Amino acid sequence: MSMPSTEARAVTPGTVLRGRGIVPGIVRAEALVSPETISGWGGIDPAQGTIIERRHALCGVCFTGKVLVFPGAKGSSGWSGFFQSTRLLGTAPAAMVFTTVTTKAVLGAVVTRVPTVSEFDRDPVQIIRTGDIVEVDGDAGTVTIVG
């Protein structure tokens, strides 16, 4: 069993991660951190706002209204269509924070129309914990751990 990094344990409220704003807007909500990439096509249920990929660590967990923190998108170009459906169905995450920029992830964030930040100075997946309250500022390109 691996221990969390020293940096991850040293995080306190007020910690700011600096990155690149992808979709503008500011939102404050509870974080849901995925240690794995997320598949849009067949990996999420847009009607329920849940991850349904069987082997995923968060299978069965709802992301609706949460700040989805994840390494990036995997799978086909259908990723963006599935996340756009979450917006249309009212089950979208409140914001997206991802480490790896791909056309799938960026287009998904754009069509979902939620504040999104990527390309960080530190890995948000290693620093933010599920349940943390975070503020995502897509205008400034920052994510602040509020509490």
mmCIF file of C-alpha atoms in Angstrom:
data_model
loop_
_atom_site.group_PDB
_atom_site.id
_atom_site.type_symbol
_atom_site.label_atom_id
_atom_site.label_comp_id
_atom_site.label_asym_id
_atom_site.label_seq_id
_atom_site.Cartn_x
_atom_site.Cartn_y
_atom_site.Cartn_z
ATOM 1 C CA MET A 1 0.000 0.000 0.000
ATOM 2 C CA SER A 2 1.503 3.324 -1.020
ATOM 3 C CA MET A 3 1.490 6.347 1.240
ATOM 4 C CA PRO A 4 0.198 9.709 0.014
ATOM 5 C CA SER A 5 2.865 12.146 -1.010
ATOM 6 C CA THR A 6 4.143 14.661 1.533
ATOM 7 C CA GLU A 7 2.772 17.447 -0.644
ATOM 8 C CA ALA A 8 -0.724 15.955 -0.560
ATOM 9 C CA ARG A 9 -0.721 15.742 3.261
ATOM 10 C CA ALA A 10 0.566 19.324 3.614
ATOM 11 C CA VAL A 11 -2.399 20.872 1.768
ATOM 12 C CA THR A 12 -4.446 23.344 3.776
ATOM 13 C CA PRO A 13 -7.478 25.476 3.026
ATOM 14 C CA GLY A 14 -6.364 28.373 0.875
ATOM 15 C CA THR A 15 -4.013 26.250 -1.249
ATOM 16 C CA VAL A 16 -4.162 27.497 -4.845
ATOM 17 C CA LEU A 17 -3.342 25.390 -7.900
ATOM 18 C CA ARG A 18 -2.495 27.441 -10.970
ATOM 19 C CA GLY A 19 -3.265 26.224 -14.449
ATOM 20 C CA ARG A 20 -4.860 27.212 -17.711
ATOM 21 C CA GLY A 21 -8.501 28.207 -17.913
ATOM 22 C CA ILE A 22 -10.321 26.182 -20.554
ATOM 23 C CA VAL A 23 -13.944 27.243 -19.982
ATOM 24 C CA PRO A 24 -14.654 30.542 -18.170
ATOM 25 C CA GLY A 25 -16.738 30.889 -15.065
ATOM 26 C CA ILE A 26 -16.400 30.491 -11.327
ATOM 27 C CA VAL A 27 -17.983 27.789 -9.193
ATOM 28 C CA ARG A 28 -17.539 26.546 -5.636
ATOM 29 C CA ALA A 29 -18.576 22.955 -4.905
ATOM 30 C CA GLU A 30 -17.540 19.629 -3.421
ATOM 31 C CA ALA A 31 -14.779 17.761 -5.263
ATOM 32 C CA LEU A 32 -15.088 14.238 -6.623
ATOM 33 C CA VAL A 33 -11.599 12.938 -7.416
ATOM 34 C CA SER A 34 -11.060 10.098 -9.856
ATOM 35 C CA PRO A 35 -7.650 8.425 -9.804
ATOM 36 C CA GLU A 36 -8.314 7.157 -13.335
ATOM 37 C CA THR A 37 -9.253 8.629 -16.696
ATOM 38 C CA ILE A 38 -12.969 8.583 -17.462
ATOM 39 C CA SER A 39 -14.624 7.064 -20.503
ATOM 40 C CA GLY A 40 -17.544 9.102 -21.817
ATOM 41 C CA TRP A 41 -18.888 6.645 -24.354
ATOM 42 C CA GLY A 42 -20.223 3.771 -22.256
ATOM 43 C CA GLY A 43 -18.395 4.935 -19.131
ATOM 44 C CA ILE A 44 -21.016 7.327 -17.800
ATOM 45 C CA ASP A 45 -24.788 7.308 -17.555
ATOM 46 C CA PRO A 46 -25.832 10.815 -18.632
ATOM 47 C CA ALA A 47 -29.401 10.377 -17.352
ATOM 48 C CA GLN A 48 -28.184 9.645 -13.815
ATOM 49 C CA GLY A 49 -24.893 11.581 -13.831
ATOM 50 C CA THR A 50 -22.972 8.533 -12.679
ATOM 51 C CA ILE A 51 -19.864 6.647 -13.687
ATOM 52 C CA ILE A 52 -20.895 3.186 -14.887
ATOM 53 C CA GLU A 53 -17.628 1.793 -16.225
ATOM 54 C CA ARG A 54 -17.404 -1.560 -14.409
ATOM 55 C CA ARG A 55 -13.695 -1.544 -13.648
ATOM 56 C CA HIS A 56 -13.526 2.132 -12.707
ATOM 57 C CA ALA A 57 -12.701 3.016 -9.089
ATOM 58 C CA LEU A 58 -15.786 5.281 -8.967
ATOM 59 C CA CYS A 59 -18.264 2.922 -10.629
ATOM 60 C CA GLY A 60 -21.732 3.826 -9.365
ATOM 61 C CA VAL A 61 -20.690 7.231 -7.992
ATOM 62 C CA CYS A 62 -22.662 10.330 -9.009
ATOM 63 C CA PHE A 63 -20.769 13.401 -10.267
ATOM 64 C CA THR A 64 -23.800 15.699 -10.650
ATOM 65 C CA GLY A 65 -23.125 19.126 -9.144
ATOM 66 C CA LYS A 66 -19.592 18.206 -8.078
ATOM 67 C CA VAL A 67 -16.218 19.428 -9.255
ATOM 68 C CA LEU A 68 -14.979 16.459 -11.258
ATOM 69 C CA VAL A 69 -11.204 16.150 -10.748
ATOM 70 C CA PHE A 70 -9.632 13.536 -13.031
ATOM 71 C CA PRO A 71 -6.530 12.772 -15.106
ATOM 72 C CA GLY A 72 -8.347 13.143 -18.426
ATOM 73 C CA ALA A 73 -10.657 11.555 -20.968
ATOM 74 C CA LYS A 74 -10.298 8.154 -22.534
ATOM 75 C CA GLY A 75 -12.136 6.452 -25.327
ATOM 76 C CA SER A 76 -13.686 7.711 -28.504
ATOM 77 C CA SER A 77 -14.809 11.079 -29.740
ATOM 78 C CA GLY A 78 -18.241 10.283 -28.286
ATOM 79 C CA TRP A 79 -16.907 11.524 -24.937
ATOM 80 C CA SER A 80 -18.039 15.084 -25.583
ATOM 81 C CA GLY A 81 -21.504 14.037 -26.728
ATOM 82 C CA PHE A 82 -22.132 12.083 -23.551
ATOM 83 C CA PHE A 83 -21.015 14.970 -21.348
ATOM 84 C CA GLN A 84 -23.113 17.416 -23.374
ATOM 85 C CA SER A 85 -26.057 15.143 -22.616
ATOM 86 C CA THR A 86 -25.403 15.595 -18.891
ATOM 87 C CA ARG A 87 -25.837 19.346 -19.363
ATOM 88 C CA LEU A 88 -29.066 18.879 -21.309
ATOM 89 C CA LEU A 89 -30.412 16.415 -18.715
ATOM 90 C CA GLY A 90 -29.378 18.497 -15.687
ATOM 91 C CA THR A 91 -26.873 15.926 -14.408
ATOM 92 C CA ALA A 92 -23.602 17.668 -15.331
ATOM 93 C CA PRO A 93 -20.706 18.197 -12.971
ATOM 94 C CA ALA A 94 -20.443 21.740 -11.557
ATOM 95 C CA ALA A 95 -16.923 22.091 -12.990
ATOM 96 C CA MET A 96 -14.117 20.021 -14.496
ATOM 97 C CA VAL A 97 -10.483 19.900 -13.441
ATOM 98 C CA PHE A 98 -8.217 17.617 -15.445
ATOM 99 C CA THR A 99 -4.499 17.154 -15.874
ATOM 100 C CA THR A 100 -4.117 15.947 -19.452
ATOM 101 C CA VAL A 101 -5.418 18.144 -22.256
ATOM 102 C CA THR A 102 -6.931 16.184 -25.117
ATOM 103 C CA THR A 103 -9.404 17.274 -27.751
ATOM 104 C CA LYS A 104 -11.973 14.913 -26.171
ATOM 105 C CA ALA A 105 -11.681 16.459 -22.715
ATOM 106 C CA VAL A 106 -11.590 20.060 -23.912
ATOM 107 C CA LEU A 107 -14.520 19.658 -26.297
ATOM 108 C CA GLY A 108 -16.433 17.832 -23.538
ATOM 109 C CA ALA A 109 -15.851 20.719 -21.151
ATOM 110 C CA VAL A 110 -16.839 23.308 -23.764
ATOM 111 C CA VAL A 111 -20.135 21.614 -24.694
ATOM 112 C CA THR A 112 -20.920 20.894 -21.036
ATOM 113 C CA ARG A 113 -20.432 24.646 -20.391
ATOM 114 C CA VAL A 114 -18.930 24.257 -16.927
ATOM 115 C CA PRO A 115 -15.888 26.147 -15.593
ATOM 116 C CA THR A 116 -12.802 24.115 -16.462
ATOM 117 C CA VAL A 117 -9.103 24.387 -15.643
ATOM 118 C CA SER A 118 -6.195 22.184 -16.801
ATOM 119 C CA GLU A 119 -2.388 22.189 -17.273
ATOM 120 C CA PHE A 120 -1.522 22.771 -13.609
ATOM 121 C CA ASP A 121 1.657 23.656 -11.756
ATOM 122 C CA ARG A 122 0.916 20.650 -9.494
ATOM 123 C CA ASP A 123 -1.212 17.533 -10.035
ATOM 124 C CA PRO A 124 -4.734 18.218 -8.712
ATOM 125 C CA VAL A 125 -5.522 14.483 -8.617
ATOM 126 C CA GLN A 126 -2.743 14.046 -6.047
ATOM 127 C CA ILE A 127 -3.585 17.158 -4.026
ATOM 128 C CA ILE A 128 -7.379 17.507 -3.948
ATOM 129 C CA ARG A 129 -9.382 14.930 -2.012
ATOM 130 C CA THR A 130 -12.967 13.809 -2.575
ATOM 131 C CA GLY A 131 -15.137 15.891 -0.267
ATOM 132 C CA ASP A 132 -12.895 18.975 -0.329
ATOM 133 C CA ILE A 133 -14.761 22.182 -1.139
ATOM 134 C CA VAL A 134 -12.952 23.815 -4.039
ATOM 135 C CA GLU A 135 -13.405 26.966 -6.078
ATOM 136 C CA VAL A 136 -12.731 26.587 -9.786
ATOM 137 C CA ASP A 137 -12.026 29.860 -11.564
ATOM 138 C CA GLY A 138 -11.908 29.236 -15.292
ATOM 139 C CA ASP A 139 -11.272 32.926 -15.927
ATOM 140 C CA ALA A 140 -8.089 33.078 -13.821
ATOM 141 C CA GLY A 141 -7.063 29.451 -14.389
ATOM 142 C CA THR A 142 -7.006 28.596 -10.684
ATOM 143 C CA VAL A 143 -8.431 26.017 -8.331
ATOM 144 C CA THR A 144 -8.511 26.939 -4.646
ATOM 145 C CA ILE A 145 -9.077 24.431 -1.855
ATOM 146 C CA VAL A 146 -11.560 26.240 0.361
ATOM 147 C CA GLY A 147 -12.111 23.589 2.985
#
